[in-house]
Coordinates of C-alpha atoms and ligand atoms in Angstrom, one line a residue:
Chain A
M1 CA -8.8 -79.3 218.9
F2 CA -9.9 -81.4 216.0
K3 CA -13.1 -79.4 215.5
Q4 CA -11.1 -76.2 215.7
S5 CA -8.7 -77.6 213.0
I6 CA -11.5 -78.4 210.7
K7 CA -12.9 -74.9 211.2
M8 CA -9.5 -73.4 210.4
S9 CA -9.1 -75.5 207.3
F10 CA -12.5 -74.4 206.0
K11 CA -11.6 -70.8 206.7
A12 CA -8.2 -71.1 204.9
I13 CA -10.0 -72.7 201.9
S14 CA -12.7 -70.1 201.7
S15 CA -10.3 -67.2 202.2
N16 CA -8.8 -68.1 198.8
K17 CA -11.8 -69.3 196.9
A18 CA -10.5 -69.1 193.3
R19 CA -7.3 -70.9 194.1
S20 CA -9.1 -73.6 196.2
F21 CA -11.6 -74.2 193.4
L22 CA -8.9 -74.5 190.7
T23 CA -7.0 -77.0 192.9
M24 CA -10.2 -78.9 193.5
L25 CA -10.9 -78.9 189.8
G26 CA -8.1 -81.5 189.3
I27 CA -9.8 -83.8 191.8
I28 CA -13.3 -83.1 190.3
I29 CA -12.2 -84.0 186.8
G30 CA -10.3 -87.0 188.1
V31 CA -13.2 -88.4 190.0
M32 CA -15.6 -87.5 187.2
S33 CA -13.6 -89.4 184.6
L34 CA -13.2 -92.3 186.9
V35 CA -16.9 -92.6 187.8
V36 CA -18.3 -91.8 184.4
L37 CA -16.0 -94.0 182.3
V38 CA -16.3 -97.0 184.6
S39 CA -20.1 -96.5 184.9
L40 CA -20.4 -96.2 181.1
A41 CA -18.4 -99.4 180.6
S42 CA -20.4 -101.3 183.3
G43 CA -23.7 -99.9 181.8
A44 CA -22.7 -101.4 178.4
T45 CA -21.8 -104.7 180.0
G46 CA -25.1 -104.7 181.8
S47 CA -27.1 -104.1 178.6
V48 CA -25.2 -106.8 176.8
N49 CA -26.0 -109.2 179.6
D50 CA -29.6 -108.1 179.6
S51 CA -30.1 -108.7 175.9
M52 CA -28.3 -112.1 176.2
N53 CA -30.6 -113.0 179.1
S54 CA -33.6 -112.1 177.1
M55 CA -32.6 -114.7 174.6
G56 CA -33.7 -117.3 177.1
K57 CA -31.7 -120.2 178.4
N58 CA -28.5 -121.2 176.9
V59 CA -28.4 -123.5 173.8
L60 CA -25.8 -124.4 171.2
T61 CA -27.0 -122.8 168.0
T62 CA -25.7 -125.1 165.3
T63 CA -25.7 -124.3 161.6
I64 CA -24.7 -126.6 158.7
M65 CA -22.8 -124.4 156.2
D66 CA -21.9 -127.0 153.6
D67 CA -23.6 -130.4 153.6
K68 CA -21.2 -131.8 151.0
G69 CA -24.2 -133.0 148.9
N70 CA -25.3 -135.2 151.8
P71 CA -28.0 -133.2 153.7
M72 CA -29.0 -134.1 157.3
V73 CA -32.2 -136.0 157.8
Q74 CA -34.1 -137.1 160.9
S75 CA -32.0 -140.3 161.3
D76 CA -28.9 -138.1 161.6
I77 CA -30.4 -136.4 164.6
D78 CA -31.2 -139.7 166.2
E79 CA -27.6 -140.8 165.6
I80 CA -26.2 -137.7 167.2
L81 CA -28.4 -138.2 170.2
E82 CA -27.1 -141.7 170.5
A83 CA -23.4 -140.8 169.9
C84 CA -23.3 -137.8 172.2
P85 CA -24.4 -138.6 175.7
A86 CA -23.8 -135.1 176.9
I87 CA -26.5 -133.8 174.5
Y88 CA -30.0 -133.7 176.0
D89 CA -32.0 -132.9 172.9
I90 CA -31.9 -131.4 169.5
S91 CA -34.5 -129.2 167.9
P92 CA -34.2 -128.3 164.2
Y93 CA -35.7 -125.1 163.1
L94 CA -36.4 -123.0 159.9
S95 CA -36.5 -119.3 159.7
G96 CA -38.0 -116.7 157.4
I97 CA -39.8 -113.4 157.3
A98 CA -43.5 -113.2 156.5
N99 CA -46.1 -110.5 156.2
V100 CA -48.6 -111.1 159.0
K101 CA -51.9 -109.3 158.7
N102 CA -55.2 -108.7 160.5
G103 CA -57.6 -106.4 158.6
S104 CA -55.7 -103.3 157.6
Q105 CA -52.9 -103.9 160.2
Y106 CA -49.8 -105.7 159.0
E107 CA -46.2 -106.2 159.9
S108 CA -43.1 -108.0 158.7
V109 CA -42.6 -110.7 161.3
S110 CA -39.7 -113.0 161.6
I111 CA -41.1 -116.5 161.6
T112 CA -39.5 -119.6 163.1
G113 CA -40.7 -123.1 162.1
V114 CA -40.2 -125.5 165.0
Q115 CA -41.0 -129.0 166.1
S116 CA -42.7 -129.8 169.4
N117 CA -39.5 -130.1 171.5
Y118 CA -38.5 -126.5 170.6
F119 CA -40.2 -125.1 173.7
D120 CA -38.4 -127.5 176.0
V121 CA -35.0 -127.1 174.3
K122 CA -35.1 -123.3 174.1
G123 CA -36.9 -122.9 177.4
V124 CA -39.7 -120.8 175.9
E125 CA -42.7 -120.3 178.2
L126 CA -46.1 -119.2 176.9
I127 CA -47.9 -116.3 178.5
D128 CA -51.2 -117.6 177.1
G129 CA -52.5 -120.5 174.9
R130 CA -50.8 -123.7 174.1
N131 CA -47.5 -125.1 172.6
I132 CA -47.1 -126.6 169.1
I133 CA -47.5 -130.4 169.5
D134 CA -46.4 -133.3 167.2
I135 CA -49.7 -133.6 165.5
D136 CA -49.6 -129.9 164.4
D137 CA -46.2 -130.5 162.8
K138 CA -47.2 -133.8 161.2
N139 CA -50.3 -132.3 159.6
G140 CA -48.7 -128.9 158.8
N141 CA -51.5 -127.1 160.6
Y142 CA -52.0 -123.4 160.0
I143 CA -51.5 -122.3 163.6
I144 CA -49.2 -119.6 165.0
I145 CA -47.8 -118.4 168.3
I146 CA -47.1 -114.7 168.2
D147 CA -45.3 -112.3 170.6
E148 CA -46.8 -109.4 172.5
N149 CA -45.6 -106.7 170.1
T150 CA -47.2 -108.4 167.2
A151 CA -50.4 -109.0 169.2
N152 CA -50.6 -105.4 170.2
L153 CA -49.9 -104.1 166.7
L154 CA -52.5 -106.3 165.0
F155 CA -55.2 -106.6 167.6
N156 CA -54.5 -103.7 170.0
S157 CA -54.7 -106.3 172.7
I158 CA -52.9 -109.4 174.1
D159 CA -56.1 -111.3 174.4
V160 CA -55.6 -112.9 171.0
I161 CA -56.0 -116.7 171.4
G162 CA -58.4 -118.1 168.7
N163 CA -58.1 -115.1 166.5
Q164 CA -57.3 -115.4 162.8
V165 CA -54.3 -113.7 161.0
Y166 CA -53.0 -113.9 157.5
V167 CA -49.4 -115.1 157.1
N168 CA -48.3 -114.3 153.5
G169 CA -52.0 -114.6 152.6
Y170 CA -52.7 -118.0 154.3
D171 CA -55.3 -118.1 157.0
F172 CA -53.7 -119.0 160.4
T173 CA -55.2 -119.4 163.9
V174 CA -53.4 -117.8 166.9
I175 CA -52.9 -120.5 169.5
G176 CA -50.3 -118.9 171.8
L177 CA -48.7 -115.8 173.1
I178 CA -45.0 -115.3 174.1
E179 CA -43.0 -112.4 175.5
S180 CA -41.3 -110.1 173.1
A181 CA -37.5 -110.2 173.2
S182 CA -37.1 -106.5 172.9
D183 CA -39.2 -103.3 172.2
D184 CA -38.9 -103.5 168.4
S185 CA -38.9 -107.3 167.8
Y186 CA -41.9 -109.0 166.0
T187 CA -41.8 -112.7 166.1
G188 CA -44.0 -115.7 165.2
I189 CA -43.6 -119.4 165.7
I190 CA -45.3 -122.0 163.4
P191 CA -44.9 -125.8 162.9
F192 CA -41.8 -126.9 161.1
N193 CA -43.7 -128.6 158.2
T194 CA -46.2 -125.7 157.9
M195 CA -43.1 -123.5 157.1
T196 CA -42.4 -125.5 153.9
R197 CA -46.1 -125.9 153.1
I198 CA -46.7 -122.2 152.7
G199 CA -43.3 -121.9 150.9
L200 CA -41.6 -119.8 153.5
S201 CA -38.6 -122.0 153.5
E202 CA -37.4 -125.2 151.9
S203 CA -37.6 -128.3 154.1
S204 CA -34.1 -128.9 155.3
Y205 CA -32.2 -129.8 158.5
K206 CA -29.7 -127.1 158.5
S207 CA -30.2 -125.2 161.8
F208 CA -30.6 -126.7 165.2
Y209 CA -30.9 -125.7 168.8
V210 CA -28.9 -128.2 170.9
D211 CA -29.5 -128.6 174.6
S212 CA -26.9 -130.0 177.0
V213 CA -27.6 -132.5 179.8
D214 CA -25.5 -130.3 182.1
Q215 CA -27.3 -127.0 182.1
T216 CA -24.4 -125.0 183.5
D217 CA -21.7 -126.2 181.2
F218 CA -22.0 -126.8 177.5
T219 CA -18.4 -127.5 176.8
L220 CA -18.7 -131.3 176.8
A221 CA -21.9 -131.3 174.7
K222 CA -20.1 -129.0 172.2
E223 CA -17.0 -131.2 172.1
Q224 CA -19.0 -134.3 171.4
L225 CA -21.2 -132.6 168.8
E226 CA -18.1 -131.2 167.0
M227 CA -16.5 -134.5 166.9
H228 CA -19.5 -136.2 165.5
L229 CA -20.3 -133.6 162.9
T230 CA -16.7 -133.4 161.7
A231 CA -16.8 -137.1 161.0
R232 CA -20.2 -136.7 159.4
F233 CA -19.0 -134.0 157.0
S234 CA -15.9 -135.7 155.6
Y235 CA -13.7 -134.4 158.4
D236 CA -14.2 -130.8 157.4
D237 CA -14.7 -128.7 160.5
E238 CA -15.6 -125.7 158.4
A239 CA -18.7 -127.4 157.2
F240 CA -20.7 -126.4 160.3
R241 CA -20.7 -123.8 163.0
I242 CA -21.6 -124.3 166.7
M243 CA -22.2 -121.1 168.7
D244 CA -22.2 -121.1 172.5
V245 CA -23.8 -117.9 173.7
T246 CA -22.3 -118.2 177.2
V247 CA -18.8 -118.4 175.7
M248 CA -19.5 -115.3 173.7
L249 CA -20.9 -113.7 176.7
D250 CA -17.9 -114.6 178.8
A251 CA -15.6 -113.3 176.1
M252 CA -17.5 -110.0 175.9
N253 CA -17.6 -109.6 179.6
E254 CA -13.9 -110.2 179.8
I255 CA -13.3 -107.5 177.1
N256 CA -15.6 -105.2 179.1
S257 CA -13.8 -105.7 182.3
I258 CA -10.5 -105.2 180.7
M259 CA -11.9 -102.0 179.3
M260 CA -13.2 -101.0 182.7
I261 CA -9.7 -101.6 184.3
L262 CA -8.0 -99.7 181.5
L263 CA -10.4 -96.8 181.7
G264 CA -10.3 -96.8 185.4
G265 CA -6.5 -96.8 185.2
I266 CA -6.4 -93.8 182.9
A267 CA -8.9 -92.0 185.1
S268 CA -6.8 -92.8 188.2
I269 CA -3.8 -91.2 186.5
S270 CA -5.9 -87.9 186.2
L271 CA -6.7 -88.3 189.9
V272 CA -3.0 -88.6 190.7
V273 CA -2.4 -85.5 188.6
G274 CA -5.1 -83.7 190.6
G275 CA -3.3 -84.8 193.7
I276 CA 0.0 -83.4 192.5
G277 CA -2.0 -80.1 192.0
I278 CA -3.0 -80.2 195.6
M279 CA 0.5 -80.8 196.7
N280 CA 1.8 -78.0 194.6
I281 CA -0.8 -75.5 196.0
M282 CA -0.2 -76.8 199.6
L283 CA 3.5 -76.2 199.2
V284 CA 2.9 -72.7 198.0
S285 CA 0.4 -72.2 200.9
V286 CA 2.9 -73.4 203.4
T287 CA 5.5 -71.0 202.1
E288 CA 3.1 -68.1 202.0
R289 CA 2.0 -68.8 205.6
T290 CA 5.4 -69.3 207.1
K291 CA 4.9 -66.3 209.4
E292 CA 1.5 -67.7 210.4
I293 CA 3.1 -71.0 211.3
G294 CA 5.8 -69.2 213.3
I295 CA 3.2 -67.2 215.2
R296 CA 1.1 -70.3 216.0
K297 CA 4.2 -72.2 217.2
A298 CA 5.4 -69.3 219.2
I299 CA 2.2 -69.1 221.2
G300 CA 2.2 -72.9 221.8
A301 CA 1.0 -74.9 218.8
P302 CA 2.6 -78.3 218.9
N303 CA 4.0 -79.7 215.7
R304 CA 1.2 -82.2 215.3
S305 CA -1.5 -79.5 215.4
I306 CA 0.3 -77.7 212.5
L307 CA 0.5 -81.0 210.7
L308 CA -3.1 -81.7 211.3
Q309 CA -4.1 -78.2 210.1
F310 CA -2.4 -78.5 206.7
M311 CA -3.4 -82.2 206.3
L312 CA -7.0 -81.3 206.9
E313 CA -6.8 -78.5 204.4
A314 CA -5.6 -80.9 201.7
L315 CA -8.1 -83.5 202.8
V316 CA -11.1 -81.1 202.8
I317 CA -10.1 -79.9 199.3
S318 CA -9.8 -83.4 197.9
L319 CA -13.0 -84.7 199.6
L320 CA -15.0 -81.7 198.5
G321 CA -13.6 -82.1 195.0
G322 CA -14.6 -85.8 195.2
F323 CA -18.1 -85.1 196.2
I324 CA -18.6 -82.4 193.6
G325 CA -17.1 -84.8 191.0
L326 CA -19.5 -87.5 192.1
I327 CA -22.5 -85.2 191.8
L328 CA -21.4 -84.0 188.3
S329 CA -20.9 -87.7 187.3
F330 CA -24.4 -88.5 188.3
I331 CA -25.8 -85.6 186.2
I332 CA -23.6 -86.7 183.2
L333 CA -24.8 -90.3 183.5
Q334 CA -28.4 -89.2 183.7
I335 CA -27.9 -87.2 180.5
A336 CA -26.2 -90.2 178.8
T337 CA -29.1 -92.4 179.8
V338 CA -31.5 -90.0 178.1
L339 CA -29.4 -89.8 175.0
V340 CA -28.7 -93.5 174.6
S341 CA -32.2 -94.7 175.1
T342 CA -31.4 -98.4 175.1
M343 CA -29.0 -98.3 178.0
T344 CA -29.3 -97.1 181.6
F345 CA -26.2 -95.8 183.3
T346 CA -26.1 -95.7 187.0
I347 CA -23.3 -95.1 189.6
S348 CA -22.7 -98.2 191.5
G349 CA -22.2 -97.8 195.2
S350 CA -18.8 -99.5 194.9
I351 CA -17.4 -97.1 192.3
A352 CA -18.7 -94.1 194.3
L353 CA -16.9 -95.5 197.4
I354 CA -13.8 -96.2 195.4
A355 CA -13.9 -92.6 194.0
I356 CA -14.3 -91.0 197.4
G357 CA -11.8 -93.4 198.9
F358 CA -9.3 -92.5 196.2
S359 CA -9.9 -88.8 196.9
V360 CA -9.2 -89.2 200.5
F361 CA -6.1 -91.2 199.7
V362 CA -4.9 -88.5 197.2
G363 CA -5.6 -85.8 199.8
V364 CA -3.7 -87.6 202.6
V365 CA -0.7 -88.7 200.4
F366 CA -0.2 -85.4 198.6
G367 CA -1.1 -83.3 201.7
L368 CA 1.3 -85.2 203.9
Y369 CA 4.6 -83.8 202.6
P370 CA 3.6 -80.1 202.6
A371 CA 2.0 -80.6 206.1
Y372 CA 5.1 -82.2 207.4
K373 CA 7.2 -79.4 205.9
A374 CA 5.0 -76.9 207.7
A375 CA 5.2 -78.7 211.0
K376 CA 8.9 -79.0 210.9
K377 CA 9.6 -75.4 210.2
P378 CA 11.9 -74.1 213.0
T379 CA 9.8 -71.7 215.1
I380 CA 12.3 -68.9 215.3
E381 CA 13.0 -68.9 211.6
A382 CA 9.4 -69.0 210.7
L383 CA 8.6 -66.1 213.1
R384 CA 11.4 -64.0 211.6
H385 CA 9.9 -64.5 208.1
S386 CA 8.6 -61.2 206.7
V387 CA 5.1 -62.3 205.7
Chain B
M1 CA 12.5 -67.6 238.5
I2 CA 14.8 -67.0 235.5
K3 CA 18.4 -68.1 235.7
L4 CA 21.0 -67.8 232.9
N5 CA 24.3 -69.4 233.7
N6 CA 27.2 -68.4 231.4
V7 CA 25.0 -68.5 228.3
S8 CA 26.4 -68.0 224.8
K9 CA 24.6 -68.0 221.5
I10 CA 26.9 -68.2 218.4
Y11 CA 25.9 -67.7 214.8
N12 CA 28.1 -68.8 212.0
V13 CA 27.4 -66.8 208.9
G14 CA 29.6 -67.5 205.9
G15 CA 32.6 -68.5 207.9
E16 CA 32.3 -65.5 210.2
V17 CA 31.5 -66.3 213.8
I18 CA 29.1 -63.9 215.5
K19 CA 28.7 -64.1 219.3
A20 CA 25.1 -62.8 219.6
L21 CA 25.3 -63.6 223.3
D22 CA 28.6 -63.8 225.1
D23 CA 28.8 -65.5 228.5
V24 CA 25.6 -63.9 229.9
T25 CA 24.8 -64.7 233.5
L26 CA 21.5 -63.3 234.7
K27 CA 18.8 -63.8 237.4
I28 CA 15.3 -62.4 237.3
E29 CA 12.9 -62.9 240.2
E30 CA 9.2 -63.3 240.1
G31 CA 7.3 -60.0 240.0
E32 CA 10.2 -58.0 238.6
F33 CA 9.9 -55.4 235.9
V34 CA 13.1 -55.5 234.0
A35 CA 14.2 -53.5 230.9
I36 CA 16.9 -54.8 228.6
I37 CA 18.4 -51.9 226.7
G38 CA 21.1 -51.8 224.0
P39 CA 21.8 -50.6 220.5
S40 CA 20.7 -52.4 217.4
G41 CA 22.5 -55.7 216.8
S42 CA 23.6 -56.0 220.4
G43 CA 21.7 -59.3 221.0
K44 CA 18.5 -58.1 222.6
S45 CA 16.2 -60.2 220.4
T46 CA 18.5 -63.2 220.7
L47 CA 18.2 -62.9 224.5
M48 CA 14.4 -62.7 224.4
N49 CA 14.2 -65.7 222.0
I50 CA 16.1 -67.7 224.5
L51 CA 14.2 -66.4 227.5
G52 CA 11.0 -67.2 225.6
C53 CA 12.1 -70.8 224.7
L54 CA 11.8 -70.0 221.0
D55 CA 15.5 -70.8 220.7
V56 CA 18.0 -72.8 222.7
V57 CA 21.4 -71.8 224.0
D58 CA 24.7 -73.0 222.4
I59 CA 26.7 -72.8 225.6
G60 CA 25.6 -72.5 229.2
K61 CA 22.3 -73.2 231.0
Y62 CA 18.9 -71.7 231.0
I63 CA 16.7 -72.5 234.0
L64 CA 13.1 -71.4 234.0
D65 CA 11.1 -72.1 237.2
G66 CA 13.7 -74.6 238.2
Q67 CA 13.5 -76.5 234.9
E68 CA 16.5 -76.8 232.6
I69 CA 15.2 -75.9 229.2
E70 CA 17.8 -77.6 226.9
K71 CA 16.4 -81.0 227.9
Y72 CA 13.0 -80.5 226.3
T73 CA 11.6 -81.6 222.9
D74 CA 10.0 -79.2 220.4
D75 CA 6.5 -80.0 221.6
Q76 CA 7.4 -79.7 225.3
L77 CA 8.9 -76.3 224.6
A78 CA 5.7 -75.4 222.7
K79 CA 3.8 -76.4 225.9
I80 CA 6.0 -74.2 228.1
R81 CA 5.6 -71.2 225.8
N82 CA 1.9 -71.8 225.7
R83 CA 1.4 -72.0 229.5
K84 CA 4.2 -69.9 231.1
I85 CA 5.2 -67.2 228.6
G86 CA 3.3 -64.4 227.0
F87 CA 4.9 -62.8 224.0
I88 CA 4.5 -59.2 222.8
F89 CA 6.3 -58.3 219.6
Q90 CA 7.3 -55.1 218.0
S91 CA 5.3 -56.0 214.9
F92 CA 2.4 -57.4 216.9
N93 CA 2.4 -60.8 215.1
L94 CA -1.3 -61.2 215.0
L95 CA -3.0 -63.4 212.4
N96 CA -4.6 -61.0 210.0
K97 CA -7.4 -63.4 208.9
M98 CA -8.7 -63.8 212.4
T99 CA -10.7 -61.4 214.5
A100 CA -9.3 -59.9 217.7
E101 CA -11.1 -62.3 219.9
E102 CA -10.1 -65.3 217.7
N103 CA -6.4 -64.2 217.9
V104 CA -6.6 -63.9 221.7
G105 CA -8.3 -67.3 222.0
L106 CA -5.7 -69.1 220.0
P107 CA -3.3 -70.0 222.8
L108 CA -6.2 -71.5 224.8
I109 CA -7.3 -73.6 221.8
Y110 CA -3.8 -75.2 221.8
Q111 CA -4.4 -76.0 225.5
G112 CA -7.5 -77.9 224.4
M113 CA -9.8 -75.7 226.5
K114 CA -13.6 -75.8 226.1
D115 CA -15.2 -73.1 223.9
S116 CA -17.3 -71.7 226.7
E117 CA -14.3 -71.3 229.0
I118 CA -12.2 -69.7 226.2
K119 CA -15.0 -67.2 225.7
V120 CA -14.9 -66.1 229.4
R121 CA -11.1 -65.9 229.4
V122 CA -10.9 -63.9 226.1
K123 CA -13.5 -61.4 227.3
E124 CA -11.5 -60.9 230.6
A125 CA -8.2 -60.4 228.7
L126 CA -9.7 -58.0 226.1
E127 CA -11.4 -56.0 228.9
K128 CA -8.2 -55.7 230.8
V129 CA -6.5 -54.0 227.9
G130 CA -9.6 -52.0 227.1
I131 CA -10.2 -53.3 223.5
Y132 CA -13.3 -55.5 224.1
H133 CA -15.5 -53.3 222.0
R134 CA -13.4 -54.0 219.0
R135 CA -13.3 -57.8 219.4
K136 CA -15.0 -58.5 216.1
H137 CA -12.4 -56.6 214.1
T138 CA -9.5 -58.1 212.3
P139 CA -6.0 -56.6 212.9
L140 CA -6.1 -54.8 209.6
E141 CA -9.1 -52.9 210.8
L142 CA -7.3 -51.7 213.9
S143 CA -4.7 -49.0 214.6
G144 CA -1.2 -49.9 215.7
G145 CA -1.9 -49.1 219.3
Q146 CA -5.1 -51.2 219.2
Q147 CA -3.3 -54.1 217.6
Q148 CA -0.7 -54.0 220.3
R149 CA -3.5 -54.1 223.0
V150 CA -4.9 -57.2 221.3
A151 CA -1.4 -58.7 221.2
I152 CA -1.0 -58.0 225.0
A153 CA -4.4 -59.5 225.6
R154 CA -3.3 -62.7 223.8
A155 CA -0.1 -62.7 225.9
L156 CA -2.2 -62.4 229.1
V157 CA -5.0 -64.9 228.3
S158 CA -3.2 -68.0 229.3
K159 CA -2.2 -66.3 232.6
P160 CA 1.6 -66.8 232.1
T161 CA 4.2 -66.3 234.7
L162 CA 6.4 -64.3 232.4
L163 CA 5.6 -61.5 230.0
L164 CA 8.2 -61.0 227.3
A165 CA 8.0 -57.8 225.2
D166 CA 10.4 -57.1 222.3
E167 CA 10.2 -53.4 221.5
P168 CA 6.5 -53.3 222.1
T169 CA 6.3 -49.6 221.5
G170 CA 8.8 -49.5 218.6
N171 CA 6.1 -49.1 216.0
L172 CA 3.9 -46.7 218.0
D173 CA 3.7 -42.9 218.5
S174 CA 4.7 -41.4 221.9
K175 CA 1.2 -40.9 223.2
T176 CA 0.2 -44.5 222.4
S177 CA 3.5 -45.7 223.7
A178 CA 2.8 -44.0 227.0
D179 CA -0.6 -45.7 227.2
I180 CA 1.0 -49.1 226.6
M181 CA 3.6 -48.5 229.2
T182 CA 0.9 -47.5 231.7
L183 CA -0.7 -50.9 230.9
F184 CA 2.6 -52.6 231.6
H185 CA 2.9 -50.9 235.0
L186 CA -0.6 -52.0 235.8
L187 CA 0.1 -55.6 234.9
N188 CA 3.3 -55.5 236.9
D189 CA 1.4 -54.1 239.9
E190 CA -0.9 -57.1 239.6
G191 CA 2.1 -59.4 240.0
N192 CA 3.2 -60.2 236.4
T193 CA 6.9 -60.6 235.8
I194 CA 7.8 -58.4 232.8
V195 CA 10.9 -58.4 230.7
L196 CA 10.9 -55.4 228.3
I197 CA 13.3 -55.1 225.5
T198 CA 14.0 -51.6 224.1
H199 CA 16.6 -49.4 222.7
D200 CA 14.8 -46.3 224.0
N201 CA 16.2 -44.9 227.2
D202 CA 13.0 -43.1 228.2
V203 CA 11.1 -46.4 228.0
A204 CA 13.8 -48.2 229.9
K205 CA 13.8 -45.7 232.7
Q206 CA 10.2 -46.6 233.6
A207 CA 11.3 -50.1 234.6
K208 CA 12.3 -51.0 238.1
R209 CA 15.5 -52.6 236.9
Q210 CA 17.7 -52.0 233.8
I211 CA 20.1 -54.4 232.2
R212 CA 22.3 -52.9 229.5
I213 CA 23.5 -55.2 226.7
F214 CA 26.4 -54.5 224.3
D215 CA 27.9 -56.9 221.8
G216 CA 26.3 -59.8 223.5
R217 CA 27.5 -58.9 227.0
C218 CA 25.1 -57.9 229.8
Q219 CA 25.7 -55.3 232.5
E220 CA 23.4 -54.3 235.4
V221 CA 22.6 -50.5 235.5
N222 CA 22.8 -49.1 238.9
L223 CA 19.8 -46.8 239.2
N224 CA 20.9 -45.2 242.4
V225 CA 23.7 -43.4 240.7
Ligands
ATP401 N1 19.5 -66.2 212.6 C1 20.7 -65.5 212.7 N2 21.7 -65.9 211.9 C2 22.9 -65.2 212.0 N3 23.1 -64.2 212.7 C3 22.1 -63.7 213.5 C4 20.8 -64.4 213.5 N4 20.0 -63.7 214.4 C5 20.8 -62.7 214.9 N5 22.0 -62.7 214.4 C6 23.1 -61.8 214.7 O1 23.2 -61.7 216.1 C7 23.4 -60.4 216.5 C8 22.3 -60.0 217.5 O2 21.1 -59.9 216.8 P1 19.7 -59.5 217.5 O3 18.6 -59.6 216.6 O4 19.6 -60.2 218.8 O5 19.9 -57.9 217.8 P2 18.9 -56.8 218.4 O6 19.7 -56.3 219.7 O7 17.6 -57.4 218.7 O8 18.9 -55.7 217.3 P3 17.6 -54.7 216.9 O9 17.6 -53.7 218.0 O10 18.0 -54.2 215.6 O11 16.4 -55.6 216.9 C9 23.4 -59.5 215.3 O12 24.7 -59.3 214.9 C10 22.8 -60.4 214.2 O13 23.3 -60.2 213.0
MG402 MG1 15.6 -57.1 217.9

């Protein structure tokens, strides 16, 4: 009987194609907005996370904004390390942009001047070559670690160890190769003192990467550092800035998930509106088919089979609408991925399931009342109905 | 088989009380061919609805095959209609979106019968009324007489004990009516109990027994006079 009821509901739906499609459209649009909006939001979250992850392991990026005429020196760093047990290590760095050249190939590369502990603190791993060591920094050697993008641009190869490049006209030897952070980033790493030697930056302890003993939680390290630096700079907590990437990341993810819930909520409303459309059409259909209901009951249809018939009709419409909506969402997200080249948008299995589940829910909830109305029609009155 | 004991059916329309059936007592045995005749508004359809378990009595008792009908729920009544009663209506009451064979098979679907078995039974019923060759047609593609044959096939398909026909020839011309009446005689000869409702004396005369109804009151017609 169930099989027969399914057949009958498909027949009823296909016998009034235009109306069924328009009813379905409400569900199609509802499912589409739900899936597309939520997928776009989660795609954005994903790409934020990706770019954050590509920055390597977490560190506290600390910048001195105003040294109150009393700049930091190496002994300050030693003091911090002593005063803040939660801090594992501190790596000062300098940054600048230099013209890096090999033959006729050149590129503006962002250069970071670092000390030997940089690689440990930032968790940077070389693909090839060696790290900068203390002696390189002490002597201000003309050596450089470049990233893959720069290597490919200058040498058309990543086999570059031992090659010479010109950095702002100075002759440097390539000693190492690192991964590129993104497709369009060009970076180089040179010793801290070399940076000042070639005049790329003045020698100053203004920027630091700070690593925490506890690798999962930087809060304590940040607290201790804040306290120490506030005291160091005449109790002005505006004199420096400490950035914790994970905190930013968490904040961003929170905003994104709030957005996802908001968008999902709005989309759900359109699904509910679609459901009301189904209910409306089913009520019309029940009225139109009063005679049919009467005939069926007269020849022995029990109430539950009438109920089932109309329920299934609502369910088939909403499920079909759900699937069509899902397919269209997939197409739209593919197009969005092509248009926004830096992000990929995919439908997660869970949102697809939620969308289909929601369609079923809408079909059942909004199909129930009309179906119940149909089933409860008194046989004799339904039979007497003119159409 | 059928027993009506002091049955009344009362409608209350806008404060006015209409006794559609007024203290009707009636007995119909298995294998009978009974015509119920009366003018318009006399209560014929009301009687048929009660006999067919489509409606329930207000006063009195209806006993079908020894079972008191008032005691049953909607779904139990549906089951009784499905197994024991075959309906034939003046306006055929076929489902226009279905083919003849689908219409005829419908009562069996509600019995939960297997497809293969339904097919055999439908063919048998359609052949009996001589309309098997038009089984793929929908009612709108058939003439009135053909539609009524399909409706009769639908009434026969579940092998009911009682055939109830409410003005089955009311919408047909005299030639087609005669054909349908011949079919009823044949079915009665095969042992079917038939209750035929009509306001046409010529049709009523063909039955073995006539009951006249007037203002909701029944009276046996003595055919020997
Ligand atoms: N649902 C109803 N509500 C109120 N009155 C009704 C209802 N059904 C029938 N009646 C009344 O009951 C009486 C008998 O009606 P019924 O339909 O049984 O007549 P009938 O003999 O079948 O007439 P016809 O030959 O015109 O079909 C009529 O007066 C009718 O108005
Ligand atoms: Mg009538």
